[in-house]
GROMACS .gro file of C-alpha atoms in nm:
model
  345
    1MET     CA    1   0.400  -1.110   1.379
    2VAL     CA    2   0.714  -1.279   1.271
    3ILE     CA    3   0.948  -1.170   0.999
    4SER     CA    4   1.124  -1.464   0.849
    5ASP     CA    5   1.478  -1.450   0.703
    6THR     CA    6   1.342  -1.521   0.342
    7GLU     CA    7   1.108  -1.206   0.374
    8ARG     CA    8   1.384  -0.989   0.520
    9ASN     CA    9   1.625  -1.089   0.236
   10VAL     CA   10   1.327  -1.011  -0.030
   11GLU     CA   11   1.299  -0.666   0.140
   12ASP     CA   12   1.668  -0.592   0.109
   13GLU     CA   13   1.649  -0.696  -0.250
   14GLY     CA   14   1.380  -0.485  -0.325
   15PRO     CA   15   1.385  -0.155  -0.499
   16GLY     CA   16   1.374   0.055  -0.192
   17TRP     CA   17   1.059   0.242  -0.228
   18LYS     CA   18   1.072   0.436   0.082
   19ARG     CA   19   1.424   0.548  -0.024
   20ILE     CA   20   1.302   0.652  -0.367
   21THR     CA   21   1.011   0.826  -0.225
   22LEU     CA   22   1.231   1.032   0.011
   23LEU     CA   23   1.468   1.115  -0.266
   24LEU     CA   24   1.173   1.238  -0.492
   25VAL     CA   25   1.033   1.445  -0.222
   26VAL     CA   26   1.375   1.624  -0.145
   27ALA     CA   27   1.455   1.654  -0.544
   28VAL     CA   28   1.105   1.817  -0.599
   29SER     CA   29   1.133   2.051  -0.303
   30TYR     CA   30   1.482   2.147  -0.411
   31LEU     CA   31   1.350   2.216  -0.752
   32CYS     CA   32   1.070   2.413  -0.616
   33ILE     CA   33   1.298   2.625  -0.397
   34GLY     CA   34   1.540   2.690  -0.698
   35ALA     CA   35   1.243   2.790  -0.933
   36ALA     CA   36   1.108   3.028  -0.641
   37VAL     CA   37   1.459   3.187  -0.613
   38PHE     CA   38   1.527   3.250  -0.962
   39GLN     CA   39   1.188   3.374  -1.023
   40LYS     CA   40   1.266   3.637  -0.743
   41ILE     CA   41   1.599   3.720  -0.870
   42GLU     CA   42   1.541   3.717  -1.252
   43GLY     CA   43   1.181   3.793  -1.296
   44GLN     CA   44   1.177   4.174  -1.260
   45PRO     CA   45   1.518   4.240  -1.443
   46GLU     CA   46   1.355   4.071  -1.735
   47ILE     CA   47   1.049   4.289  -1.734
   48ASP     CA   48   1.268   4.595  -1.697
   49ARG     CA   49   1.498   4.486  -2.006
   50ARG     CA   50   1.178   4.438  -2.197
   51HIS     CA   51   1.066   4.784  -2.126
   52ASP     CA   52   1.377   4.931  -2.234
   53LEU     CA   53   1.394   4.744  -2.553
   54GLY     CA   54   1.030   4.843  -2.628
   55ALA     CA   55   1.130   5.209  -2.559
   56VAL     CA   56   1.406   5.171  -2.808
   57ILE     CA   57   1.199   5.012  -3.073
   58HIS     CA   58   0.914   5.280  -3.044
   59LYS     CA   59   1.177   5.548  -3.064
   60PHE     CA   60   1.338   5.423  -3.377
   61LEU     CA   61   0.992   5.369  -3.533
   62GLY     CA   62   0.909   5.713  -3.436
   63ASN     CA   63   1.215   5.867  -3.589
   64ASN     CA   64   1.181   5.675  -3.894
   65THR     CA   65   0.816   5.666  -3.981
   66CYS     CA   66   0.890   5.524  -4.332
   67VAL     CA   67   0.966   5.187  -4.180
   68ASP     CA   68   0.667   4.960  -4.190
   69ILE     CA   69   0.618   4.740  -3.870
   70THR     CA   70   0.590   4.410  -4.094
   71GLU     CA   71   0.931   4.494  -4.236
   72MET     CA   72   1.061   4.570  -3.910
   73GLU     CA   73   0.935   4.237  -3.783
   74ASN     CA   74   1.114   4.049  -4.079
   75PHE     CA   75   1.412   4.230  -4.024
   76MET     CA   76   1.465   4.165  -3.644
   77SER     CA   77   1.365   3.788  -3.714
   78LYS     CA   78   1.647   3.767  -3.957
   79ILE     CA   79   1.902   3.924  -3.712
   80ALA     CA   80   1.772   3.687  -3.442
   81LEU     CA   81   1.908   3.391  -3.629
   82ASP     CA   82   2.262   3.529  -3.593
   83SER     CA   83   2.295   3.854  -3.403
   84ASP     CA   84   2.685   3.855  -3.379
   85PHE     CA   85   2.711   3.808  -3.759
   86ALA     CA   86   2.467   4.067  -3.822
   87LEU     CA   87   2.655   4.320  -3.573
   88ARG     CA   88   2.972   4.250  -3.742
   89THR     CA   89   2.809   4.302  -4.090
   90LEU     CA   90   2.679   4.634  -3.953
   91ARG     CA   91   3.031   4.743  -3.837
   92ASN     CA   92   3.165   4.656  -4.186
   93GLU     CA   93   3.416   4.416  -3.998
   94THR     CA   94   3.577   4.135  -4.159
   95ILE     CA   95   3.349   3.836  -4.178
   96SER     CA   96   3.498   3.488  -4.123
   97THR     CA   97   3.308   3.171  -4.116
   98LYS     CA   98   3.251   2.993  -3.777
   99TRP     CA   99   3.263   2.662  -3.950
  100ASP     CA  100   3.644   2.665  -4.022
  101PHE     CA  101   3.828   2.382  -3.879
  102SER     CA  102   3.916   2.537  -3.541
  103GLY     CA  103   3.543   2.640  -3.515
  104SER     CA  104   3.417   2.293  -3.621
  105PHE     CA  105   3.666   2.139  -3.366
  106SER     CA  106   3.505   2.370  -3.111
  107PHE     CA  107   3.162   2.242  -3.219
  108VAL     CA  108   3.245   1.881  -3.193
  109ILE     CA  109   3.387   1.913  -2.856
  110THR     CA  110   3.085   2.047  -2.720
  111VAL     CA  111   2.883   1.773  -2.891
  112VAL     CA  112   3.083   1.464  -2.757
  113SER     CA  113   3.105   1.636  -2.414
  114THR     CA  114   2.714   1.687  -2.412
  115ILE     CA  115   2.794   2.070  -2.316
  116GLY     CA  116   2.592   2.197  -2.615
  117TYR     CA  117   2.650   2.574  -2.584
  118GLY     CA  118   2.394   2.635  -2.868
  119ASN     CA  119   2.623   2.912  -3.019
  120MET     CA  120   2.685   2.670  -3.318
  121ALA     CA  121   2.436   2.429  -3.475
  122PRO     CA  122   2.401   2.277  -3.808
  123ARG     CA  123   2.146   2.452  -4.033
  124THR     CA  124   2.150   2.202  -4.331
  125LYS     CA  125   1.961   1.865  -4.325
  126GLU     CA  126   2.285   1.694  -4.408
  127GLY     CA  127   2.467   1.853  -4.117
  128ARG     CA  128   2.174   1.759  -3.887
  129LEU     CA  129   2.192   1.396  -4.005
  130ALA     CA  130   2.571   1.384  -3.955
  131LEU     CA  131   2.555   1.517  -3.617
  132VAL     CA  132   2.312   1.243  -3.487
  133ILE     CA  133   2.534   0.971  -3.638
  134TYR     CA  134   2.852   1.146  -3.516
  135ALA     CA  135   2.696   1.199  -3.158
  136LEU     CA  136   2.581   0.830  -3.139
  137PHE     CA  137   2.949   0.717  -3.164
  138GLY     CA  138   3.131   1.025  -3.014
  139ILE     CA  139   2.936   1.049  -2.671
  140PRO     CA  140   3.024   0.685  -2.562
  141LEU     CA  141   3.371   0.725  -2.654
  142THR     CA  142   3.414   1.048  -2.475
  143MET     CA  143   3.237   0.873  -2.169
  144VAL     CA  144   3.510   0.612  -2.182
  145VAL     CA  145   3.791   0.859  -2.217
  146LEU     CA  146   3.642   1.058  -1.911
  147SER     CA  147   3.618   0.753  -1.712
  148TYR     CA  148   3.990   0.675  -1.767
  149MET     CA  149   4.090   1.027  -1.695
  150GLY     CA  150   3.863   1.005  -1.378
  151GLN     CA  151   4.084   0.693  -1.275
  152LEU     CA  152   4.394   0.899  -1.322
  153LEU     CA  153   4.273   1.181  -1.122
  154THR     CA  154   4.151   0.929  -0.850
  155ARG     CA  155   4.496   0.787  -0.832
  156LEU     CA  156   4.661   1.135  -0.784
  157SER     CA  157   4.401   1.207  -0.511
  158THR     CA  158   4.481   0.890  -0.338
  159LYS     CA  159   4.852   0.981  -0.345
  160VAL     CA  160   4.777   1.330  -0.208
  161ASN     CA  161   4.541   1.173   0.059
  162ARG     CA  162   4.831   0.961   0.188
  163LEU     CA  163   5.041   1.258   0.276
  164LYS     CA  164   5.091   1.297   0.663
  165LEU     CA  165   5.051   1.677   0.709
  166CYS     CA  166   4.951   1.603   1.057
  167SER     CA  167   5.050   1.251   1.161
  168ARG     CA  168   4.969   1.275   1.510
  169LYS     CA  169   4.607   1.322   1.434
  170PRO     CA  170   4.479   1.078   1.172
  171VAL     CA  171   4.130   1.230   1.147
  172LEU     CA  172   4.285   1.570   1.114
  173ASN     CA  173   4.518   1.451   0.873
  174LYS     CA  174   4.233   1.305   0.654
  175VAL     CA  175   4.054   1.646   0.649
  176LEU     CA  176   4.377   1.849   0.553
  177ASN     CA  177   4.451   1.620   0.267
  178MET     CA  178   4.082   1.647   0.143
  179VAL     CA  179   4.093   2.026   0.171
  180LEU     CA  180   4.423   2.015  -0.019
  181ILE     CA  181   4.266   1.808  -0.297
  182VAL     CA  182   3.972   2.042  -0.326
  183CYS     CA  183   4.184   2.360  -0.336
  184LEU     CA  184   4.408   2.223  -0.591
  185GLY     CA  185   4.124   2.123  -0.814
  186LEU     CA  186   3.952   2.454  -0.759
  187THR     CA  187   4.261   2.649  -0.833
  188MET     CA  188   4.371   2.482  -1.150
  189LEU     CA  189   4.018   2.424  -1.285
  190PHE     CA  190   3.837   2.743  -1.188
  191LEU     CA  191   4.033   3.027  -1.046
  192VAL     CA  192   4.316   3.031  -1.296
  193PRO     CA  193   4.116   2.973  -1.590
  194ALA     CA  194   3.869   3.231  -1.500
  195PHE     CA  195   4.169   3.481  -1.481
  196ILE     CA  196   4.278   3.368  -1.840
  197PHE     CA  197   3.921   3.437  -1.971
  198GLN     CA  198   3.929   3.756  -1.804
  199GLN     CA  199   4.223   3.862  -1.971
  200VAL     CA  200   4.172   3.699  -2.331
  201GLU     CA  201   3.784   3.732  -2.354
  202LYS     CA  202   3.770   4.058  -2.164
  203TRP     CA  203   3.506   3.936  -1.950
  204HIS     CA  204   3.448   4.015  -1.559
  205TYR     CA  205   3.636   3.767  -1.335
  206LEU     CA  206   3.286   3.650  -1.188
  207ASP     CA  207   3.166   3.585  -1.538
  208GLY     CA  208   3.457   3.375  -1.600
  209LEU     CA  209   3.395   3.172  -1.288
  210TYR     CA  210   3.040   3.143  -1.415
  211TYR     CA  211   3.157   3.014  -1.739
  212CYS     CA  212   3.377   2.761  -1.600
  213PHE     CA  213   3.097   2.620  -1.376
  214VAL     CA  214   2.851   2.607  -1.657
  215THR     CA  215   3.086   2.446  -1.880
  216LEU     CA  216   3.234   2.165  -1.648
  217SER     CA  217   2.896   2.081  -1.509
  218THR     CA  218   2.786   2.040  -1.881
  219ILE     CA  219   2.495   2.296  -1.831
  220GLY     CA  220   2.612   2.478  -2.128
  221PHE     CA  221   2.379   2.791  -2.150
  222GLY     CA  222   2.590   2.915  -2.414
  223ASP     CA  223   2.553   3.287  -2.309
  224TYR     CA  224   2.957   3.283  -2.266
  225VAL     CA  225   3.134   3.091  -2.488
  226ALA     CA  226   3.535   3.085  -2.501
  227ALA     CA  227   3.774   2.993  -2.784
  228ILE     CA  228   3.537   3.054  -3.045
  229SER     CA  229   3.665   3.171  -3.416
  230GLU     CA  230   3.607   3.533  -3.344
  231ASN     CA  231   3.795   3.526  -3.018
  232ARG     CA  232   4.012   3.829  -2.879
  233LEU     CA  233   4.334   3.677  -2.993
  234SER     CA  234   4.421   3.825  -3.348
  235ASP     CA  235   4.724   3.603  -3.391
  236LYS     CA  236   4.621   3.282  -3.559
  237GLY     CA  237   4.891   3.075  -3.398
  238ALA     CA  238   4.802   3.213  -3.041
  239GLY     CA  239   4.449   3.152  -3.105
  240ASP     CA  240   4.508   2.786  -3.210
  241VAL     CA  241   4.713   2.718  -2.886
  242TYR     CA  242   4.448   2.903  -2.685
  243ARG     CA  243   4.184   2.684  -2.821
  244ILE     CA  244   4.386   2.354  -2.757
  245VAL     CA  245   4.448   2.460  -2.403
  246THR     CA  246   4.076   2.546  -2.349
  247PHE     CA  247   3.947   2.210  -2.464
  248ALA     CA  248   4.202   2.017  -2.271
  249TRP     CA  249   4.110   2.209  -1.966
  250ILE     CA  250   3.740   2.110  -2.065
  251LEU     CA  251   3.830   1.740  -2.056
  252PHE     CA  252   4.021   1.730  -1.736
  253GLY     CA  253   3.762   1.970  -1.570
  254LEU     CA  254   3.481   1.735  -1.679
  255ALA     CA  255   3.667   1.452  -1.503
  256TYR     CA  256   3.724   1.645  -1.200
  257VAL     CA  257   3.368   1.766  -1.155
  258SER     CA  258   3.242   1.422  -1.222
  259LEU     CA  259   3.448   1.300  -0.931
  260ILE     CA  260   3.306   1.573  -0.696
  261ILE     CA  261   2.953   1.521  -0.798
  262SER     CA  262   2.990   1.143  -0.776
  263TYR     CA  263   3.141   1.194  -0.426
  264ILE     CA  264   2.864   1.437  -0.318
  265THR     CA  265   2.619   1.179  -0.466
  266ASN     CA  266   2.766   0.883  -0.255
  267VAL     CA  267   2.752   1.095   0.065
  268PHE     CA  268   2.393   1.170   0.003
  269VAL     CA  269   2.332   0.802  -0.074
  270LYS     CA  270   2.519   0.680   0.233
  271ARG     CA  271   2.334   0.908   0.446
  272THR     CA  272   2.000   0.788   0.306
  273GLU     CA  273   2.093   0.444   0.364
  274GLN     CA  274   2.219   0.500   0.723
  275VAL     CA  275   1.863   0.673   0.805
  276GLU     CA  276   1.701   0.395   0.622
  277LYS     CA  277   1.912   0.125   0.825
  278PHE     CA  278   1.856   0.313   1.158
  279THR     CA  279   1.463   0.316   1.084
  280LYS     CA  280   1.462  -0.044   0.992
  281ASP     CA  281   1.669  -0.153   1.302
  282ALA     CA  282   1.452   0.042   1.523
  283LEU     CA  283   1.143  -0.111   1.370
  284GLU     CA  284   1.291  -0.453   1.405
  285GLY     CA  285   1.389  -0.396   1.757
  286GLU     CA  286   1.036  -0.310   1.848
  287ILE     CA  287   0.913  -0.605   1.674
  288ASP     CA  288   1.145  -0.822   1.858
  289ARG     CA  289   1.036  -0.668   2.192
  290LEU     CA  290   0.664  -0.721   2.118
  291GLN     CA  291   0.730  -1.085   2.020
  292HIS     CA  292   0.937  -1.127   2.353
  293GLU     CA  293   0.642  -0.981   2.557
  294LEU     CA  294   0.378  -1.196   2.373
  295LYS     CA  295   0.606  -1.493   2.420
  296LYS     CA  296   0.644  -1.410   2.793
  297THR     CA  297   0.268  -1.350   2.817
  298LYS     CA  298   0.189  -1.678   2.653
  299ASN     CA  299   0.419  -1.869   2.877
  300THR     CA  300   0.261  -1.708   3.194
  301MET     CA  301  -0.095  -1.794   3.066
  302TYR     CA  302   0.024  -2.144   2.993
  303GLN     CA  303   0.170  -2.176   3.343
  304LYS     CA  304  -0.154  -2.052   3.502
  305ALA     CA  305  -0.355  -2.294   3.296
  306SER     CA  306  -0.144  -2.585   3.364
  307SER     CA  307  -0.169  -2.490   3.741
  308VAL     CA  308  -0.544  -2.476   3.724
  309LYS     CA  309  -0.588  -2.816   3.542
  310THR     CA  310  -0.347  -2.960   3.785
  311ASN     CA  311  -0.573  -2.842   4.091
  312VAL     CA  312  -0.874  -2.964   3.937
  313LYS     CA  313  -0.728  -3.314   3.855
  314ASN     CA  314  -0.578  -3.351   4.219
  315LYS     CA  315  -0.909  -3.255   4.392
  316SER     CA  316  -1.137  -3.559   4.508
  317TRP     CA  317  -1.500  -3.534   4.417
  318GLY     CA  318  -1.687  -3.803   4.648
  319LYS     CA  319  -2.009  -3.970   4.534
  320PRO     CA  320  -2.333  -3.887   4.759
  321GLN     CA  321  -2.410  -4.184   5.001
  322ALA     CA  322  -2.733  -4.354   4.985
  323ASP     CA  323  -2.846  -4.283   5.335
  324ALA     CA  324  -2.792  -3.913   5.306
  325ILE     CA  325  -3.019  -3.941   4.996
  326ASN     CA  326  -3.293  -4.142   5.173
  327GLU     CA  327  -3.255  -3.882   5.468
  328SER     CA  328  -3.322  -3.591   5.237
  329GLN     CA  329  -3.633  -3.765   5.082
  330ASN     CA  330  -3.764  -3.843   5.424
  331LYS     CA  331  -3.721  -3.475   5.527
  332THR     CA  332  -3.905  -3.379   5.195
  333GLY     CA  333  -4.193  -3.624   5.252
  334VAL     CA  334  -4.255  -3.515   5.617
  335GLN     CA  335  -4.259  -3.139   5.501
  336LEU     CA  336  -4.533  -3.246   5.251
  337LEU     CA  337  -4.727  -3.434   5.477
  338SER     CA  338  -4.724  -3.154   5.716
  339VAL     CA  339  -4.861  -2.915   5.463
  340SER     CA  340  -5.133  -3.154   5.345
  341ASN     CA  341  -5.243  -3.189   5.712
  342PHE     CA  342  -5.275  -2.827   5.763
  343ARG     CA  343  -5.493  -2.771   5.473
  344THR     CA  344  -5.719  -3.061   5.585
  345VAL     CA  345  -5.790  -2.901   5.923
   0.00000   0.00000   0.00000
């Protein structure tokens, strides 16, 4: 079995089905593990919350027998559309629209960055049509901006990576520079912003870290949203500055997280390529060894066949002499004659 150079080039240019299959198996396994983990963590607490909510509803209906269940369902469905607005109405607080300029600016940022918290969404047909048209042009433009910002951060990381914190050991120096880059990024984009959100939004610090990651990874669940119109800052000017800083943080954070995710992806891809190359080299080496053994066996058999052929050609095969033939015939005749005489007697 011989693999030509043309066949090898075709295999190298192919889609790499083995690699794709391996990555799919790893990805599906990772998803299954994640589903099992969150099922274990979040399943029972959700059932407990539903039991508690059911108890509150039954208690309310028991204390207010004049309330019809159908009316209760309609009432709750209306509240579910905007629970925060309903709560502020119940408290008789000042109601301000989310769709002022700052709120709308917050909304378009979540659209073009593909975060999509879900806390704000157009309810009118005109608004939904405008969203589709706006996002078609806004998302590619934002991706270009993030790409240039990523290049800027790459240059900064390259300069940091050239620092000689430990000049005597280049490998250790490279590791220290990488740790410095990661620590600076985590501090400026996660630890400090989480502390600010803790102070302004009155969240727990871990909730602030959770919000930072969910936002900068563009997961955007929407359970925590910073810098909305009804934020904790009562002063209008301070609130506007807070929103501007927040969304500047989002843009730089998206670029930084994209670099980190790209780096991790490249590590996985290179590792997969190394495994594939190792397997391919081992297989080709085994094939070359088998080809060498077959060639060696073929040469040995050819040499033996040539030796036998040479011996056959060199051996003399003499013709039987006429006297010997006659003598054999005479002996046979005498024997037959003796048998005939014996029978006659």
